Tab-separated table of C-alpha atoms and ligand atoms in Angstrom:
chain	number	residue	atom	x	y	z
A	1	MET	CA	-17.432	7.702	16.966
A	2	SER	CA	-15.674	9.180	13.951
A	3	ALA	CA	-12.005	8.717	13.191
A	4	THR	CA	-9.564	9.434	10.401
A	5	ILE	CA	-8.303	6.250	8.809
A	6	MET	CA	-5.422	6.087	6.329
A	7	PHE	CA	-5.067	3.031	4.100
A	8	ASP	CA	-2.141	1.524	2.293
A	9	LEU	CA	-2.976	0.588	-1.314
A	10	ASP	CA	-0.973	-2.345	-2.771
A	11	GLY	CA	-1.708	-5.552	-0.909
A	12	THR	CA	-4.286	-3.834	1.314
A	13	LEU	CA	-7.096	-2.338	-0.799
A	14	VAL	CA	-6.096	-3.982	-4.073
A	15	ASP	CA	-4.244	-7.074	-5.224
A	16	SER	CA	-2.034	-5.270	-7.734
A	17	LEU	CA	0.926	-7.650	-7.853
A	18	PRO	CA	0.181	-9.150	-11.304
A	19	ASP	CA	0.293	-5.734	-13.028
A	20	ILE	CA	3.356	-4.620	-11.029
A	21	ALA	CA	5.161	-7.845	-11.970
A	22	ALA	CA	4.118	-7.478	-15.612
A	23	ALA	CA	5.546	-3.941	-15.749
A	24	ALA	CA	8.845	-5.067	-14.196
A	25	ASN	CA	9.054	-7.999	-16.605
A	26	ARG	CA	8.318	-5.773	-19.630
A	27	MET	CA	11.204	-3.573	-18.497
A	28	LEU	CA	13.440	-6.669	-18.270
A	29	GLN	CA	12.291	-7.728	-21.737
A	30	ASP	CA	13.337	-4.258	-23.027
A	31	VAL	CA	16.888	-4.955	-21.858
A	32	ARG	CA	16.802	-8.632	-22.929
A	33	VAL	CA	16.811	-10.131	-19.454
A	34	ALA	CA	14.659	-13.161	-18.587
A	35	ALA	CA	11.393	-12.490	-16.754
A	36	LEU	CA	11.204	-13.048	-12.981
A	37	PRO	CA	8.514	-15.126	-11.264
A	38	GLN	CA	5.740	-13.128	-9.621
A	39	ASP	CA	6.626	-14.590	-6.204
A	40	ILE	CA	10.098	-13.068	-6.409
A	41	ILE	CA	8.786	-9.675	-7.495
A	42	LYS	CA	6.285	-9.812	-4.618
A	43	THR	CA	9.204	-9.646	-2.184
A	44	PHE	CA	10.408	-6.436	-3.909
A	45	VAL	CA	7.121	-4.532	-3.326
A	46	GLY	CA	6.594	-2.210	-0.390
A	47	ASN	CA	9.137	0.612	-0.528
A	48	GLY	CA	8.008	2.222	-3.781
A	49	LEU	CA	8.889	1.853	-7.454
A	50	PRO	CA	12.524	3.118	-7.391
A	51	LYS	CA	13.318	0.600	-4.620
A	52	LEU	CA	11.544	-2.201	-6.481
A	53	VAL	CA	13.683	-1.506	-9.554
A	54	GLU	CA	16.812	-1.357	-7.382
A	55	ARG	CA	15.932	-4.816	-6.031
A	56	VAL	CA	15.371	-6.139	-9.559
A	57	ILE	CA	18.768	-4.723	-10.586
A	58	HIS	CA	20.492	-6.476	-7.659
A	59	HIS	CA	18.651	-9.742	-8.291
A	60	CYS	CA	19.488	-9.774	-12.010
A	61	ASP	CA	23.024	-8.434	-11.569
A	62	LEU	CA	22.401	-5.402	-13.782
A	63	PRO	CA	24.386	-2.147	-13.554
A	64	MET	CA	23.079	0.264	-10.930
A	65	SER	CA	24.015	3.113	-13.293
A	66	ASP	CA	20.933	2.103	-15.327
A	67	HIS	CA	18.612	2.651	-12.360
A	68	ALA	CA	17.015	5.906	-13.570
A	69	ASP	CA	16.415	4.542	-17.061
A	70	LEU	CA	15.012	1.208	-15.799
A	71	THR	CA	12.769	2.993	-13.288
A	72	ALA	CA	11.373	5.267	-16.020
A	73	ARG	CA	10.773	2.242	-18.275
A	74	THR	CA	9.004	0.311	-15.512
A	75	LEU	CA	6.808	3.299	-14.665
A	76	ALA	CA	5.894	3.801	-18.336
A	77	HIS	CA	4.935	0.130	-18.673
A	78	TYR	CA	2.952	0.314	-15.448
A	79	ASN	CA	1.129	3.512	-16.436
A	80	ALA	CA	0.173	1.829	-19.716
A	81	ALA	CA	-1.334	-1.205	-17.959
A	82	SER	CA	-1.936	-0.693	-14.245
A	83	CYS	CA	-5.414	-2.191	-14.107
A	84	ASP	CA	-5.359	-5.120	-16.516
A	85	GLN	CA	-5.176	-7.764	-13.790
A	86	THR	CA	-5.524	-5.759	-10.586
A	87	VAL	CA	-8.551	-6.518	-8.407
A	88	VAL	CA	-10.088	-5.061	-5.272
A	89	TYR	CA	-9.950	-7.467	-2.318
A	90	PRO	CA	-13.389	-8.915	-1.536
A	91	GLY	CA	-15.473	-6.778	0.834
A	92	VAL	CA	-13.397	-3.590	0.446
A	93	PRO	CA	-16.097	-1.292	-1.042
A	94	GLN	CA	-18.673	-2.467	1.494
A	95	ALA	CA	-16.279	-1.912	4.411
A	96	LEU	CA	-15.245	1.541	3.155
A	97	GLY	CA	-18.905	2.463	2.694
A	98	ARG	CA	-19.713	1.368	6.236
A	99	LEU	CA	-16.767	3.303	7.660
A	100	ARG	CA	-17.855	6.443	5.789
A	101	GLY	CA	-21.382	5.845	7.102
A	102	MET	CA	-19.931	5.792	10.630
A	103	GLY	CA	-18.530	9.278	9.975
A	104	CYS	CA	-14.926	8.238	9.403
A	105	VAL	CA	-12.712	10.312	7.112
A	106	LEU	CA	-10.667	8.047	4.827
A	107	GLY	CA	-7.444	8.553	2.873
A	108	VAL	CA	-4.739	6.630	1.044
A	109	CYS	CA	-1.044	6.695	2.017
A	110	THR	CA	0.790	4.536	-0.517
A	111	ASN	CA	4.333	4.144	-1.770
A	112	LYS	CA	2.987	3.598	-5.303
A	113	PRO	CA	3.606	6.742	-7.408
A	114	GLU	CA	0.637	9.090	-7.091
A	115	THR	CA	-0.454	9.125	-10.756
A	116	PRO	CA	-0.948	5.352	-11.109
A	117	ALA	CA	-2.297	5.186	-7.543
A	118	ARG	CA	-5.053	7.641	-8.461
A	119	HIS	CA	-5.649	5.839	-11.740
A	120	VAL	CA	-6.049	2.448	-10.040
A	121	LEU	CA	-8.448	3.926	-7.464
A	122	GLU	CA	-10.537	5.551	-10.222
A	123	ALA	CA	-10.539	2.500	-12.480
A	124	LEU	CA	-11.608	0.181	-9.670
A	125	ASN	CA	-14.280	2.614	-8.475
A	126	LEU	CA	-12.687	3.277	-5.077
A	127	ALA	CA	-11.599	6.911	-5.491
A	128	HIS	CA	-14.830	8.411	-4.182
A	129	TYR	CA	-14.312	6.924	-0.708
A	130	PHE	CA	-11.128	8.906	-0.091
A	131	ASP	CA	-10.475	12.539	0.811
A	132	CYS	CA	-6.747	12.367	0.109
A	133	VAL	CA	-4.210	10.267	-1.784
A	134	LEU	CA	-0.499	10.709	-1.099
A	135	GLY	CA	1.820	8.538	-3.187
A	136	GLY	CA	5.437	7.522	-2.902
A	137	ASP	CA	6.494	10.485	-5.069
A	138	SER	CA	4.082	13.078	-3.645
A	139	LEU	CA	6.600	14.303	-1.061
A	140	ASN	CA	10.362	14.133	-0.874
A	141	THR	CA	9.989	11.252	1.541
A	142	ARG	CA	7.904	8.105	1.779
A	143	LYS	CA	6.972	5.283	4.172
A	144	PRO	CA	8.520	4.097	6.492
A	145	ASP	CA	9.266	7.778	7.154
A	146	PRO	CA	6.401	8.736	9.486
A	147	GLY	CA	6.324	12.112	7.711
A	148	HIS	CA	4.465	10.481	4.807
A	149	LEU	CA	1.681	9.274	7.111
A	150	GLU	CA	1.649	12.497	9.115
A	151	ALA	CA	1.312	14.556	5.914
A	152	SER	CA	-1.561	12.298	4.822
A	153	PHE	CA	-3.420	12.991	8.057
A	154	ALA	CA	-2.597	16.694	7.818
A	155	ALA	CA	-4.079	16.767	4.298
A	156	VAL	CA	-7.533	16.018	5.717
A	157	SER	CA	-7.150	18.123	8.905
A	158	PRO	CA	-8.415	15.375	11.173
A	159	ALA	CA	-10.091	15.833	14.496
A	160	GLY	CA	-10.306	12.791	16.748
A	161	PRO	CA	-8.626	9.414	16.642
A	162	ARG	CA	-6.307	8.262	13.860
A	163	LEU	CA	-5.726	4.745	12.533
A	164	PHE	CA	-3.512	3.295	9.815
A	165	VAL	CA	-4.389	0.136	7.887
A	166	GLY	CA	-1.737	-1.697	5.869
A	167	ASP	CA	-0.266	-5.028	4.862
A	168	SER	CA	3.475	-4.747	5.266
A	169	GLU	CA	6.467	-4.422	7.530
A	170	VAL	CA	6.955	-0.955	6.038
A	171	ASP	CA	3.442	0.085	7.084
A	172	ALA	CA	3.935	-1.291	10.603
A	173	GLU	CA	7.186	0.632	11.026
A	174	THR	CA	5.578	3.805	9.676
A	175	ALA	CA	2.710	3.524	12.151
A	176	ARG	CA	5.071	2.795	15.055
A	177	ARG	CA	7.228	5.815	14.243
A	178	ALA	CA	4.157	8.040	13.797
A	179	GLN	CA	2.637	6.608	16.994
A	180	VAL	CA	-0.592	5.714	15.224
A	181	PRO	CA	-2.465	2.452	15.988
A	182	PHE	CA	-1.874	-0.062	13.180
A	183	LEU	CA	-4.355	-2.552	11.741
A	184	LEU	CA	-2.591	-5.304	9.781
A	185	PHE	CA	-4.338	-6.903	6.782
A	186	THR	CA	-2.755	-10.354	6.796
A	187	ARG	CA	-3.470	-11.424	3.194
A	188	GLY	CA	-1.273	-8.852	1.455
A	189	TYR	CA	2.425	-8.885	0.582
A	190	ARG	CA	4.102	-9.173	3.996
A	191	LYS	CA	7.323	-11.188	4.052
A	192	THR	CA	7.485	-12.062	7.738
A	193	PRO	CA	5.188	-13.997	10.100
A	194	ILE	CA	2.274	-12.018	11.511
A	195	ASP	CA	3.555	-12.164	15.089
A	196	GLN	CA	6.836	-10.544	14.052
A	197	ILE	CA	5.053	-7.499	12.622
A	198	PRO	CA	4.057	-5.017	15.346
A	199	HIS	CA	0.318	-4.341	15.120
A	200	THR	CA	-2.541	-3.114	17.271
A	201	THR	CA	-4.934	-5.583	15.723
A	202	ARG	CA	-5.167	-7.643	12.541
A	203	TYR	CA	-7.752	-8.972	10.114
A	204	ASP	CA	-7.896	-11.324	7.156
A	205	ASP	CA	-11.441	-10.548	6.046
A	206	TRP	CA	-12.530	-7.043	5.048
A	207	ASP	CA	-16.071	-7.727	6.321
A	208	SER	CA	-14.708	-7.618	9.873
A	209	LEU	CA	-12.932	-4.243	9.592
A	210	PRO	CA	-15.772	-1.826	10.540
A	211	THR	CA	-16.482	-3.810	13.724
A	212	LEU	CA	-12.775	-3.952	14.566
A	213	VAL	CA	-12.496	-0.192	14.109
A	214	THR	CA	-15.523	0.370	16.342
A	215	GLU	CA	-14.076	-1.888	19.044
A	216	LEU	CA	-10.693	-0.195	18.847
A	217	LEU	CA	-12.186	3.280	19.124
A	218	HIS	CA	-14.378	2.319	22.085
A	219	LEU	CA	-11.472	0.570	23.769
A	220	LYS	CA	-9.084	3.446	23.432
A	221	GLY	CA	-11.510	6.356	23.255
A	222	GLU	CA	-9.894	9.700	22.602
A	223	ALA	CA	-6.502	8.286	23.532
A	224	VAL	CA	-6.238	6.548	20.129
B	19	PGA	O1	4.646	0.731	-4.268
B	19	PGA	C1	4.975	-0.068	-3.373
B	19	PGA	O2	6.111	-0.569	-3.262
B	19	PGA	C2	3.984	-0.454	-2.323
B	19	PGA	O3	2.819	0.316	-2.349
B	19	PGA	P1	1.924	0.363	-1.023
B	19	PGA	O4	2.605	1.357	-0.116
B	19	PGA	O5	0.574	0.811	-1.505
B	19	PGA	O6	1.906	-1.024	-0.460
B	20	MG	MG1	1.136	-2.489	0.775
């Protein structure tokens, strides 16, 4: 049975934290502030780049009036080096290939800005699996606004069941508000325990995803 499946990017398809942290720390170096540990920056990921920079500003006690400048600097650093250390999670290409083979239509709904999101997907040889990519700056809204996910589905004119796959609290809230079943990848950048994140089902190994999708679609049929 075919379905349309939207995927989150950071912490779901790719482990991009090292390059995101490097960009934020290069921005801090520009303004002569000490670098932050990757584990701290990890907790700032999930609501898009402007929010990440806002969280860095709060953490480092910098003036919020510098937000636009610091966001532009971080984005420039990230665009210059978005794939130096970023890797695809094991089993992702195989799972995406199997899902496409099952007739599923796939897309990406990420809060990462669209230009680097597309670049990362191209550089890591994932772009060809997806029929749409909507980033955190593609619309005038972003996750957890369900409009971001709904626009992603609308971009591929889906017929049949819809699913959303992501790693974070933001993704779970987006799916809940859009009333789309949510599959939680547990090895990404979530901040809270798994059982406190609403999800339809979860997985920690990409090899298991096609079977999970099949089970979910058979279980729920056209009601999904
Ligand atoms: O850019 C972010 O903050 C997170 O991006 P994601 O939506 O792909 O997880
Ligand atoms: Mg994510």
